[in-house]
Amino acid sequence: MSITERTLANERERRAESFIEGYLPPDELVVDPSLKMHTEYDTDIDPISYEVLRSKIWNVNWDHQETIRRVSGSPVVVYGYDFNTSIQTEDGEGVCFGPGNLFFSACADVCVKWTLEHRSMNVGINDGDIFLQDDPWIGTNHQMDAAVYAPVFWEGRLFAWVYNVLHQRELGGVEPGGFTQQARDVYSEPTFFPPMKLVENGQVREDVVDAWVRRSRLSGLMTLELRSQIAGVTLAKERVLDMVRRYGPGQVKGVMRKMIATTADVVGERLRSLPDGEWTDTRYVSGAVVGDLTPYRVSLSVRKVGDRLIYSNKGTDESVGSFNITAGVLRACITNTLLTFLCYDQYLCAAGLLQQVDFDFERGTISAARHPSAVSTSLGLVVSIVQSQHLNMKMFSTNDATAHQTFATSACSTLIYNHTFGIDQFGNPTANFPTDGIVGGLGAFPWRDGLEHGGTMSSTMNPVGSVEGLEHEIPVLWLYRREAVDSGGHGQWRGGACLIAAMVGHRSPEHYISSGGLAQSVTQQPGVLGGFPATGGQMWRAEDCAIRDWLASGRVPGTPEALREMAPELALAAPKVFDNRITENDVFEVLPNPGASYGDPVLRLPELVEDDVREGKSSREEADRIYGVVLHEDGSLDAAATTERRAALLRDRLVAAKPAPEPRSGTITSVVERALATVVVGPGQNGAALACVHCHQELAPREGNYRLGTAWLEYRTPEFGAHFTDPQEQVGHDLRWRSYLCPSCGHALDGELCRPDDDPVWDVRLAPAE
């Protein structure tokens, strides 16, 4: 990106527009000419020097991260890795990022670029300054994600930036913790600040620190967290200058620029291996605000042309309630998934990736909200991450090499968060964020099962924290934390299993836990390309139960079954409640999101199902009903009976399904390309046609909607297992899983959660053949 150094004509108008619409960087930054930039760099860098310096840049960034973890004392940082760090060029291009939450990789550049455009004239950008901001319309997920970043000057010119962002636990708002589920606009949420100087000429501005922490219920802790961020950027800045002193500014900047260019080349080459076309995902989300469980539509599409991707949110409903995000955050969510799928070997160089990606967002929508829409809950963030993940996985399935690096929707898809607050056993105010509800299983790959308890797409590091450590911080005791049977999404490749955990209040006179997030019955974890969906999770609670009597008699309800024996009144926690009581006589259970599946379950190797049952990951009943696998009494595989059972399942599907709306006859004679891994293209009876990958049955013309040529089989989600809640019961709307079946062989090719009368989403349109 080039920088235009000219006077800031209409700067105030552009700044005001960014506060309402949300800031996305322009092609040319408008920077005050008084700010001198260091733009020169070497181009003749030998391979050894390149690898040495690239590694040093990564390690400086790692040390930046570890400094914050050591100083902050926050379980959200130490265990949850809800933060990130980066090193950027003078014009805000992100060279590398840490392994924490990866959506911050496309927040960092917009923070710095906005600051260059709108603070370079007034208040100025000088050596010794550190900036602070948490404005979601400028460049952060929500108000609790505070960015601290500093310019790095060399010989009087701006050479680079160092940046960190960290989830601060308590910054005010009408609900402790800041996840304001009842908010209908931003004014009920924590107050936020656009970029301002936290440190000026090397001196901490105590007036800014006071203004920042004054809004918090835990101002002392927030002061510590803020100072951990100052410590991080201070160390990173000095380490960058050490590199410049040792290797020279031309070499260091040259490596930074080469990292960006190399990443762009690698991404472009990988994209050229895919067919041109457009892929779309449209889904329902529920839980906009307390009292409104209406399912709303969120849509995301990607158009691939040559070596570029263009993303659009056209078709998304208008912003509503508390689950919105800004345009910049939608850009960050898409970047999050692409970094994982395309840049896994490029030190998370977001700038190189973003050179190959364009965005075309409709403002005023759930996923690109205008101010003053409510944005604090992170619900729109997780929806957009998992939607982008699902969409991109389907697009990348058209090529074996790109498909290999992808995996299905993972933990945190409905963002079950259980923020706690109240008075601890010593009479002190407490607020914290146990992470049981947001960790879970990793989604399935196209070639292997997902990882049990593998965590989320948003971060490459997802430690949950030990029970003992959390009990030291929070006045509750865990009754159990164990793997949930039949939790991973059912498919040819099974989604990773998740935990199930229960807790009881401990010596606290007043303590509460939230049942936050989206309505879990409207799952955000569709199976990929024939797989069944995974559960959106569940939360259960009981007040004034018999837990103390059990403990006094030496009995611990250490399993979900025992918990229900102890508390038969256990009931689903209402969604979006922030103050469920959890004191000594109350219990609370949480089942987070497991991993979603890949491929039709009847294609799963029977031996893998046999192993799942033996290891307690699946039940015998699910093995037979979902996978068509029959086991002997001793648990060994009955191969002959399994073959018959699977053939019967496929026949039964077609008998129960609705016939194809636009049926076709005939088969293709060969495969010339893929629209999806399950839908191929080849010569048909009347020209190129889309067809089933398994039996080559024609489904639609090449430029048509293959779903109109499939049979439709609809399920109520509890048919997939006991961990599902029926949307009809929880949100009062009839939503069902619709599997799109090949009308010839009966295999599931894909599916979606929809209303019974919905038309199928046109999920793939190949570009016209040349």
JSON list of N, CA and C in Angstrom, two decimals, residues 179-241:
[
{"chain": "A", "resi": 179, "resn": "PHE", "atom": "N", "xyz": [-19.98, -8.28, 28.32]},
{"chain": "A", "resi": 179, "resn": "PHE", "atom": "CA", "xyz": [-20.74, -8.98, 27.28]},
{"chain": "A", "resi": 179, "resn": "PHE", "atom": "C", "xyz": [-22.22, -8.65, 27.51]},
{"chain": "A", "resi": 180, "resn": "THR", "atom": "N", "xyz": [-22.67, -7.55, 26.96]},
{"chain": "A", "resi": 180, "resn": "THR", "atom": "CA", "xyz": [-23.97, -7.00, 27.35]},
{"chain": "A", "resi": 180, "resn": "THR", "atom": "C", "xyz": [-25.06, -7.58, 26.47]},
{"chain": "A", "resi": 181, "resn": "GLN", "atom": "N", "xyz": [-25.63, -8.69, 26.94]},
{"chain": "A", "resi": 181, "resn": "GLN", "atom": "CA", "xyz": [-26.59, -9.43, 26.14]},
{"chain": "A", "resi": 181, "resn": "GLN", "atom": "C", "xyz": [-27.92, -8.71, 25.98]},
{"chain": "A", "resi": 182, "resn": "GLN", "atom": "N", "xyz": [-28.25, -7.81, 26.91]},
{"chain": "A", "resi": 182, "resn": "GLN", "atom": "CA", "xyz": [-29.51, -7.09, 26.83]},
{"chain": "A", "resi": 182, "resn": "GLN", "atom": "C", "xyz": [-29.41, -5.80, 26.03]},
{"chain": "A", "resi": 183, "resn": "ALA", "atom": "N", "xyz": [-28.21, -5.49, 25.53]},
{"chain": "A", "resi": 183, "resn": "ALA", "atom": "CA", "xyz": [-28.01, -4.21, 24.83]},
{"chain": "A", "resi": 183, "resn": "ALA", "atom": "C", "xyz": [-28.75, -4.18, 23.51]},
{"chain": "A", "resi": 184, "resn": "ARG", "atom": "N", "xyz": [-29.40, -3.07, 23.26]},
{"chain": "A", "resi": 184, "resn": "ARG", "atom": "CA", "xyz": [-30.04, -2.82, 21.96]},
{"chain": "A", "resi": 184, "resn": "ARG", "atom": "C", "xyz": [-29.30, -1.73, 21.18]},
{"chain": "A", "resi": 185, "resn": "ASP", "atom": "N", "xyz": [-28.37, -1.08, 21.83]},
{"chain": "A", "resi": 185, "resn": "ASP", "atom": "CA", "xyz": [-27.47, -0.16, 21.16]},
{"chain": "A", "resi": 185, "resn": "ASP", "atom": "C", "xyz": [-26.20, -0.07, 22.00]},
{"chain": "A", "resi": 186, "resn": "VAL", "atom": "N", "xyz": [-25.24, 0.68, 21.52]},
{"chain": "A", "resi": 186, "resn": "VAL", "atom": "CA", "xyz": [-23.92, 0.71, 22.13]},
{"chain": "A", "resi": 186, "resn": "VAL", "atom": "C", "xyz": [-23.90, 1.44, 23.47]},
{"chain": "A", "resi": 187, "resn": "TYR", "atom": "N", "xyz": [-24.93, 2.19, 23.77]},
{"chain": "A", "resi": 187, "resn": "TYR", "atom": "CA", "xyz": [-24.90, 3.02, 24.97]},
{"chain": "A", "resi": 187, "resn": "TYR", "atom": "C", "xyz": [-25.13, 2.23, 26.25]},
{"chain": "A", "resi": 188, "resn": "SER", "atom": "N", "xyz": [-25.55, 0.97, 26.15]},
{"chain": "A", "resi": 188, "resn": "SER", "atom": "CA", "xyz": [-25.65, 0.10, 27.32]},
{"chain": "A", "resi": 188, "resn": "SER", "atom": "C", "xyz": [-24.36, -0.67, 27.56]},
{"chain": "A", "resi": 189, "resn": "GLU", "atom": "N", "xyz": [-23.44, -0.57, 26.66]},
{"chain": "A", "resi": 189, "resn": "GLU", "atom": "CA", "xyz": [-22.21, -1.36, 26.69]},
{"chain": "A", "resi": 189, "resn": "GLU", "atom": "C", "xyz": [-21.07, -0.55, 27.29]},
{"chain": "A", "resi": 190, "resn": "PRO", "atom": "N", "xyz": [-19.91, -1.18, 27.52]},
{"chain": "A", "resi": 190, "resn": "PRO", "atom": "CA", "xyz": [-18.77, -0.42, 28.02]},
{"chain": "A", "resi": 190, "resn": "PRO", "atom": "C", "xyz": [-18.43, 0.76, 27.11]},
{"chain": "A", "resi": 191, "resn": "THR", "atom": "N", "xyz": [-18.13, 1.89, 27.74]},
{"chain": "A", "resi": 191, "resn": "THR", "atom": "CA", "xyz": [-17.67, 3.05, 26.98]},
{"chain": "A", "resi": 191, "resn": "THR", "atom": "C", "xyz": [-16.36, 2.70, 26.27]},
{"chain": "A", "resi": 192, "resn": "PHE", "atom": "N", "xyz": [-16.16, 3.23, 25.06]},
{"chain": "A", "resi": 192, "resn": "PHE", "atom": "CA", "xyz": [-14.93, 2.91, 24.33]},
{"chain": "A", "resi": 192, "resn": "PHE", "atom": "C", "xyz": [-14.25, 4.19, 23.88]},
{"chain": "A", "resi": 193, "resn": "PHE", "atom": "N", "xyz": [-12.98, 4.05, 23.51]},
{"chain": "A", "resi": 193, "resn": "PHE", "atom": "CA", "xyz": [-12.15, 5.20, 23.16]},
{"chain": "A", "resi": 193, "resn": "PHE", "atom": "C", "xyz": [-11.47, 4.97, 21.81]},
{"chain": "A", "resi": 194, "resn": "PRO", "atom": "N", "xyz": [-11.52, 5.94, 20.90]},
{"chain": "A", "resi": 194, "resn": "PRO", "atom": "CA", "xyz": [-10.69, 5.87, 19.70]},
{"chain": "A", "resi": 194, "resn": "PRO", "atom": "C", "xyz": [-9.23, 6.09, 20.08]},
{"chain": "A", "resi": 195, "resn": "PRO", "atom": "N", "xyz": [-8.30, 5.91, 19.15]},
{"chain": "A", "resi": 195, "resn": "PRO", "atom": "CA", "xyz": [-6.88, 5.99, 19.50]},
{"chain": "A", "resi": 195, "resn": "PRO", "atom": "C", "xyz": [-6.50, 7.29, 20.20]},
{"chain": "A", "resi": 196, "resn": "MET", "atom": "N", "xyz": [-5.80, 7.12, 21.32]},
{"chain": "A", "resi": 196, "resn": "MET", "atom": "CA", "xyz": [-5.29, 8.25, 22.09]},
{"chain": "A", "resi": 196, "resn": "MET", "atom": "C", "xyz": [-3.94, 7.86, 22.66]},
{"chain": "A", "resi": 197, "resn": "LYS", "atom": "N", "xyz": [-3.17, 8.86, 23.07]},
{"chain": "A", "resi": 197, "resn": "LYS", "atom": "CA", "xyz": [-1.83, 8.59, 23.57]},
{"chain": "A", "resi": 197, "resn": "LYS", "atom": "C", "xyz": [-1.89, 8.13, 25.03]},
{"chain": "A", "resi": 198, "resn": "LEU", "atom": "N", "xyz": [-1.42, 6.91, 25.25]},
{"chain": "A", "resi": 198, "resn": "LEU", "atom": "CA", "xyz": [-1.30, 6.37, 26.59]},
{"chain": "A", "resi": 198, "resn": "LEU", "atom": "C", "xyz": [0.06, 6.75, 27.19]},
{"chain": "A", "resi": 199, "resn": "VAL", "atom": "N", "xyz": [1.07, 6.78, 26.35]},
{"chain": "A", "resi": 199, "resn": "VAL", "atom": "CA", "xyz": [2.41, 7.21, 26.73]},
{"chain": "A", "resi": 199, "resn": "VAL", "atom": "C", "xyz": [2.83, 8.30, 25.75]},
{"chain": "A", "resi": 200, "resn": "GLU", "atom": "N", "xyz": [3.37, 9.39, 26.26]},
{"chain": "A", "resi": 200, "resn": "GLU", "atom": "CA", "xyz": [3.80, 10.51, 25.41]},
{"chain": "A", "resi": 200, "resn": "GLU", "atom": "C", "xyz": [5.21, 10.90, 25.78]},
{"chain": "A", "resi": 201, "resn": "ASN", "atom": "N", "xyz": [6.09, 10.85, 24.78]},
{"chain": "A", "resi": 201, "resn": "ASN", "atom": "CA", "xyz": [7.50, 11.16, 25.00]},
{"chain": "A", "resi": 201, "resn": "ASN", "atom": "C", "xyz": [8.09, 10.31, 26.12]},
{"chain": "A", "resi": 202, "resn": "GLY", "atom": "N", "xyz": [7.67, 9.06, 26.17]},
{"chain": "A", "resi": 202, "resn": "GLY", "atom": "CA", "xyz": [8.23, 8.13, 27.15]},
{"chain": "A", "resi": 202, "resn": "GLY", "atom": "C", "xyz": [7.59, 8.17, 28.53]},
{"chain": "A", "resi": 203, "resn": "GLN", "atom": "N", "xyz": [6.61, 9.04, 28.75]},
{"chain": "A", "resi": 203, "resn": "GLN", "atom": "CA", "xyz": [5.97, 9.17, 30.05]},
{"chain": "A", "resi": 203, "resn": "GLN", "atom": "C", "xyz": [4.52, 8.68, 29.98]},
{"chain": "A", "resi": 204, "resn": "VAL", "atom": "N", "xyz": [4.16, 7.79, 30.91]},
{"chain": "A", "resi": 204, "resn": "VAL", "atom": "CA", "xyz": [2.78, 7.32, 30.98]},
{"chain": "A", "resi": 204, "resn": "VAL", "atom": "C", "xyz": [1.86, 8.48, 31.35]},
{"chain": "A", "resi": 205, "resn": "ARG", "atom": "N", "xyz": [0.80, 8.63, 30.59]},
{"chain": "A", "resi": 205, "resn": "ARG", "atom": "CA", "xyz": [-0.18, 9.68, 30.89]},
{"chain": "A", "resi": 205, "resn": "ARG", "atom": "C", "xyz": [-1.17, 9.15, 31.93]},
{"chain": "A", "resi": 206, "resn": "GLU", "atom": "N", "xyz": [-0.97, 9.55, 33.17]},
{"chain": "A", "resi": 206, "resn": "GLU", "atom": "CA", "xyz": [-1.82, 9.05, 34.24]},
{"chain": "A", "resi": 206, "resn": "GLU", "atom": "C", "xyz": [-3.28, 9.49, 34.07]},
{"chain": "A", "resi": 207, "resn": "ASP", "atom": "N", "xyz": [-3.50, 10.64, 33.40]},
{"chain": "A", "resi": 207, "resn": "ASP", "atom": "CA", "xyz": [-4.88, 11.05, 33.17]},
{"chain": "A", "resi": 207, "resn": "ASP", "atom": "C", "xyz": [-5.60, 10.07, 32.26]},
{"chain": "A", "resi": 208, "resn": "VAL", "atom": "N", "xyz": [-4.89, 9.52, 31.27]},
{"chain": "A", "resi": 208, "resn": "VAL", "atom": "CA", "xyz": [-5.49, 8.54, 30.37]},
{"chain": "A", "resi": 208, "resn": "VAL", "atom": "C", "xyz": [-5.71, 7.22, 31.10]},
{"chain": "A", "resi": 209, "resn": "VAL", "atom": "N", "xyz": [-4.73, 6.80, 31.90]},
{"chain": "A", "resi": 209, "resn": "VAL", "atom": "CA", "xyz": [-4.90, 5.57, 32.68]},
{"chain": "A", "resi": 209, "resn": "VAL", "atom": "C", "xyz": [-6.11, 5.69, 33.60]},
{"chain": "A", "resi": 210, "resn": "ASP", "atom": "N", "xyz": [-6.22, 6.83, 34.28]},
{"chain": "A", "resi": 210, "resn": "ASP", "atom": "CA", "xyz": [-7.36, 7.03, 35.19]},
{"chain": "A", "resi": 210, "resn": "ASP", "atom": "C", "xyz": [-8.68, 6.96, 34.44]},
{"chain": "A", "resi": 211, "resn": "ALA", "atom": "N", "xyz": [-8.75, 7.63, 33.28]},
{"chain": "A", "resi": 211, "resn": "ALA", "atom": "CA", "xyz": [-10.00, 7.62, 32.50]},
{"chain": "A", "resi": 211, "resn": "ALA", "atom": "C", "xyz": [-10.33, 6.21, 32.04]},
{"chain": "A", "resi": 212, "resn": "TRP", "atom": "N", "xyz": [-9.30, 5.44, 31.71]},
{"chain": "A", "resi": 212, "resn": "TRP", "atom": "CA", "xyz": [-9.49, 4.08, 31.20]},
{"chain": "A", "resi": 212, "resn": "TRP", "atom": "C", "xyz": [-10.05, 3.16, 32.28]},
{"chain": "A", "resi": 213, "resn": "VAL", "atom": "N", "xyz": [-9.43, 3.13, 33.44]},
{"chain": "A", "resi": 213, "resn": "VAL", "atom": "CA", "xyz": [-9.82, 2.16, 34.47]},
{"chain": "A", "resi": 213, "resn": "VAL", "atom": "C", "xyz": [-10.96, 2.65, 35.35]},
{"chain": "A", "resi": 214, "resn": "ARG", "atom": "N", "xyz": [-11.27, 3.95, 35.29]},
{"chain": "A", "resi": 214, "resn": "ARG", "atom": "CA", "xyz": [-12.33, 4.50, 36.14]},
{"chain": "A", "resi": 214, "resn": "ARG", "atom": "C", "xyz": [-13.68, 3.85, 35.85]},
{"chain": "A", "resi": 215, "resn": "ARG", "atom": "N", "xyz": [-13.90, 3.39, 34.64]},
{"chain": "A", "resi": 215, "resn": "ARG", "atom": "CA", "xyz": [-15.19, 2.80, 34.26]},
{"chain": "A", "resi": 215, "resn": "ARG", "atom": "C", "xyz": [-15.33, 1.36, 34.71]},
{"chain": "A", "resi": 216, "resn": "SER", "atom": "N", "xyz": [-14.26, 0.77, 35.27]},
{"chain": "A", "resi": 216, "resn": "SER", "atom": "CA", "xyz": [-14.24, -0.66, 35.59]},
{"chain": "A", "resi": 216, "resn": "SER", "atom": "C", "xyz": [-14.69, -0.93, 37.01]},
{"chain": "A", "resi": 217, "resn": "ARG", "atom": "N", "xyz": [-15.33, -2.08, 37.21]},
{"chain": "A", "resi": 217, "resn": "ARG", "atom": "CA", "xyz": [-15.65, -2.56, 38.55]},
{"chain": "A", "resi": 217, "resn": "ARG", "atom": "C", "xyz": [-14.42, -3.12, 39.26]},
{"chain": "A", "resi": 218, "resn": "LEU", "atom": "N", "xyz": [-13.36, -3.40, 38.49]},
{"chain": "A", "resi": 218, "resn": "LEU", "atom": "CA", "xyz": [-12.12, -3.96, 39.03]},
{"chain": "A", "resi": 218, "resn": "LEU", "atom": "C", "xyz": [-10.95, -3.12, 38.53]},
{"chain": "A", "resi": 219, "resn": "SER", "atom": "N", "xyz": [-10.92, -1.87, 38.93]},
{"chain": "A", "resi": 219, "resn": "SER", "atom": "CA", "xyz": [-9.95, -0.93, 38.35]},
{"chain": "A", "resi": 219, "resn": "SER", "atom": "C", "xyz": [-8.51, -1.32, 38.64]},
{"chain": "A", "resi": 220, "resn": "GLY", "atom": "N", "xyz": [-8.25, -1.92, 39.81]},
{"chain": "A", "resi": 220, "resn": "GLY", "atom": "CA", "xyz": [-6.88, -2.32, 40.11]},
{"chain": "A", "resi": 220, "resn": "GLY", "atom": "C", "xyz": [-6.37, -3.39, 39.16]},
{"chain": "A", "resi": 221, "resn": "LEU", "atom": "N", "xyz": [-7.21, -4.39, 38.89]},
{"chain": "A", "resi": 221, "resn": "LEU", "atom": "CA", "xyz": [-6.81, -5.44, 37.97]},
{"chain": "A", "resi": 221, "resn": "LEU", "atom": "C", "xyz": [-6.65, -4.91, 36.55]},
{"chain": "A", "resi": 222, "resn": "MET", "atom": "N", "xyz": [-7.52, -4.00, 36.15]},
{"chain": "A", "resi": 222, "resn": "MET", "atom": "CA", "xyz": [-7.41, -3.47, 34.80]},
{"chain": "A", "resi": 222, "resn": "MET", "atom": "C", "xyz": [-6.16, -2.61, 34.64]},
{"chain": "A", "resi": 223, "resn": "THR", "atom": "N", "xyz": [-5.75, -1.94, 35.71]},
{"chain": "A", "resi": 223, "resn": "THR", "atom": "CA", "xyz": [-4.50, -1.19, 35.66]},
{"chain": "A", "resi": 223, "resn": "THR", "atom": "C", "xyz": [-3.33, -2.13, 35.42]},
{"chain": "A", "resi": 224, "resn": "LEU", "atom": "N", "xyz": [-3.33, -3.28, 36.10]},
{"chain": "A", "resi": 224, "resn": "LEU", "atom": "CA", "xyz": [-2.27, -4.27, 35.90]},
{"chain": "A", "resi": 224, "resn": "LEU", "atom": "C", "xyz": [-2.29, -4.80, 34.47]},
{"chain": "A", "resi": 225, "resn": "GLU", "atom": "N", "xyz": [-3.46, -5.11, 33.94]},
{"chain": "A", "resi": 225, "resn": "GLU", "atom": "CA", "xyz": [-3.53, -5.62, 32.58]},
{"chain": "A", "resi": 225, "resn": "GLU", "atom": "C", "xyz": [-3.03, -4.58, 31.57]},
{"chain": "A", "resi": 226, "resn": "LEU", "atom": "N", "xyz": [-3.40, -3.31, 31.80]},
{"chain": "A", "resi": 226, "resn": "LEU", "atom": "CA", "xyz": [-2.94, -2.26, 30.90]},
{"chain": "A", "resi": 226, "resn": "LEU", "atom": "C", "xyz": [-1.43, -2.11, 30.95]},
{"chain": "A", "resi": 227, "resn": "ARG", "atom": "N", "xyz": [-0.87, -2.21, 32.14]},
{"chain": "A", "resi": 227, "resn": "ARG", "atom": "CA", "xyz": [0.58, -2.05, 32.27]},
{"chain": "A", "resi": 227, "resn": "ARG", "atom": "C", "xyz": [1.32, -3.26, 31.70]},
{"chain": "A", "resi": 228, "resn": "SER", "atom": "N", "xyz": [0.69, -4.43, 31.69]},
{"chain": "A", "resi": 228, "resn": "SER", "atom": "CA", "xyz": [1.31, -5.58, 31.03]},
{"chain": "A", "resi": 228, "resn": "SER", "atom": "C", "xyz": [1.45, -5.33, 29.54]},
{"chain": "A", "resi": 229, "resn": "GLN", "atom": "N", "xyz": [0.47, -4.64, 28.98]},
{"chain": "A", "resi": 229, "resn": "GLN", "atom": "CA", "xyz": [0.54, -4.33, 27.55]},
{"chain": "A", "resi": 229, "resn": "GLN", "atom": "C", "xyz": [1.62, -3.28, 27.26]},
{"chain": "A", "resi": 230, "resn": "ILE", "atom": "N", "xyz": [1.76, -2.31, 28.16]},
{"chain": "A", "resi": 230, "resn": "ILE", "atom": "CA", "xyz": [2.85, -1.34, 28.00]},
{"chain": "A", "resi": 230, "resn": "ILE", "atom": "C", "xyz": [4.20, -2.06, 28.08]},
{"chain": "A", "resi": 231, "resn": "ALA", "atom": "N", "xyz": [4.32, -2.99, 29.03]},
{"chain": "A", "resi": 231, "resn": "ALA", "atom": "CA", "xyz": [5.57, -3.74, 29.16]},
{"chain": "A", "resi": 231, "resn": "ALA", "atom": "C", "xyz": [5.87, -4.51, 27.88]},
{"chain": "A", "resi": 232, "resn": "GLY", "atom": "N", "xyz": [4.82, -5.08, 27.27]},
{"chain": "A", "resi": 232, "resn": "GLY", "atom": "CA", "xyz": [5.02, -5.86, 26.05]},
{"chain": "A", "resi": 232, "resn": "GLY", "atom": "C", "xyz": [5.53, -5.02, 24.90]},
{"chain": "A", "resi": 233, "resn": "VAL", "atom": "N", "xyz": [4.88, -3.89, 24.62]},
{"chain": "A", "resi": 233, "resn": "VAL", "atom": "CA", "xyz": [5.32, -3.09, 23.48]},
{"chain": "A", "resi": 233, "resn": "VAL", "atom": "C", "xyz": [6.68, -2.45, 23.75]},
{"chain": "A", "resi": 234, "resn": "THR", "atom": "N", "xyz": [6.97, -2.13, 25.00]},
{"chain": "A", "resi": 234, "resn": "THR", "atom": "CA", "xyz": [8.27, -1.55, 25.33]},
{"chain": "A", "resi": 234, "resn": "THR", "atom": "C", "xyz": [9.38, -2.53, 25.04]},
{"chain": "A", "resi": 235, "resn": "LEU", "atom": "N", "xyz": [9.19, -3.80, 25.44]},
{"chain": "A", "resi": 235, "resn": "LEU", "atom": "CA", "xyz": [10.20, -4.82, 25.14]},
{"chain": "A", "resi": 235, "resn": "LEU", "atom": "C", "xyz": [10.32, -5.04, 23.63]},
{"chain": "A", "resi": 236, "resn": "ALA", "atom": "N", "xyz": [9.18, -5.16, 22.94]},
{"chain": "A", "resi": 236, "resn": "ALA", "atom": "CA", "xyz": [9.21, -5.45, 21.50]},
{"chain": "A", "resi": 236, "resn": "ALA", "atom": "C", "xyz": [9.88, -4.31, 20.73]},
{"chain": "A", "resi": 237, "resn": "LYS", "atom": "N", "xyz": [9.60, -3.09, 21.13]},
{"chain": "A", "resi": 237, "resn": "LYS", "atom": "CA", "xyz": [10.22, -1.94, 20.44]},
{"chain": "A", "resi": 237, "resn": "LYS", "atom": "C", "xyz": [11.74, -1.99, 20.58]},
{"chain": "A", "resi": 238, "resn": "GLU", "atom": "N", "xyz": [12.22, -2.27, 21.78]},
{"chain": "A", "resi": 238, "resn": "GLU", "atom": "CA", "xyz": [13.67, -2.30, 21.98]},
{"chain": "A", "resi": 238, "resn": "GLU", "atom": "C", "xyz": [14.30, -3.47, 21.23]},
{"chain": "A", "resi": 239, "resn": "ARG", "atom": "N", "xyz": [13.61, -4.60, 21.16]},
{"chain": "A", "resi": 239, "resn": "ARG", "atom": "CA", "xyz": [14.15, -5.74, 20.42]},
{"chain": "A", "resi": 239, "resn": "ARG", "atom": "C", "xyz": [14.21, -5.48, 18.91]},
{"chain": "A", "resi": 240, "resn": "VAL", "atom": "N", "xyz": [13.22, -4.77, 18.38]},
{"chain": "A", "resi": 240, "resn": "VAL", "atom": "CA", "xyz": [13.27, -4.40, 16.96]},
{"chain": "A", "resi": 240, "resn": "VAL", "atom": "C", "xyz": [14.45, -3.48, 16.71]},
{"chain": "A", "resi": 241, "resn": "LEU", "atom": "N", "xyz": [14.66, -2.51, 17.59]},
{"chain": "A", "resi": 241, "resn": "LEU", "atom": "CA", "xyz": [15.80, -1.61, 17.42]},
{"chain": "A", "resi": 241, "resn": "LEU", "atom": "C", "xyz": [17.13, -2.35, 17.55]}
]
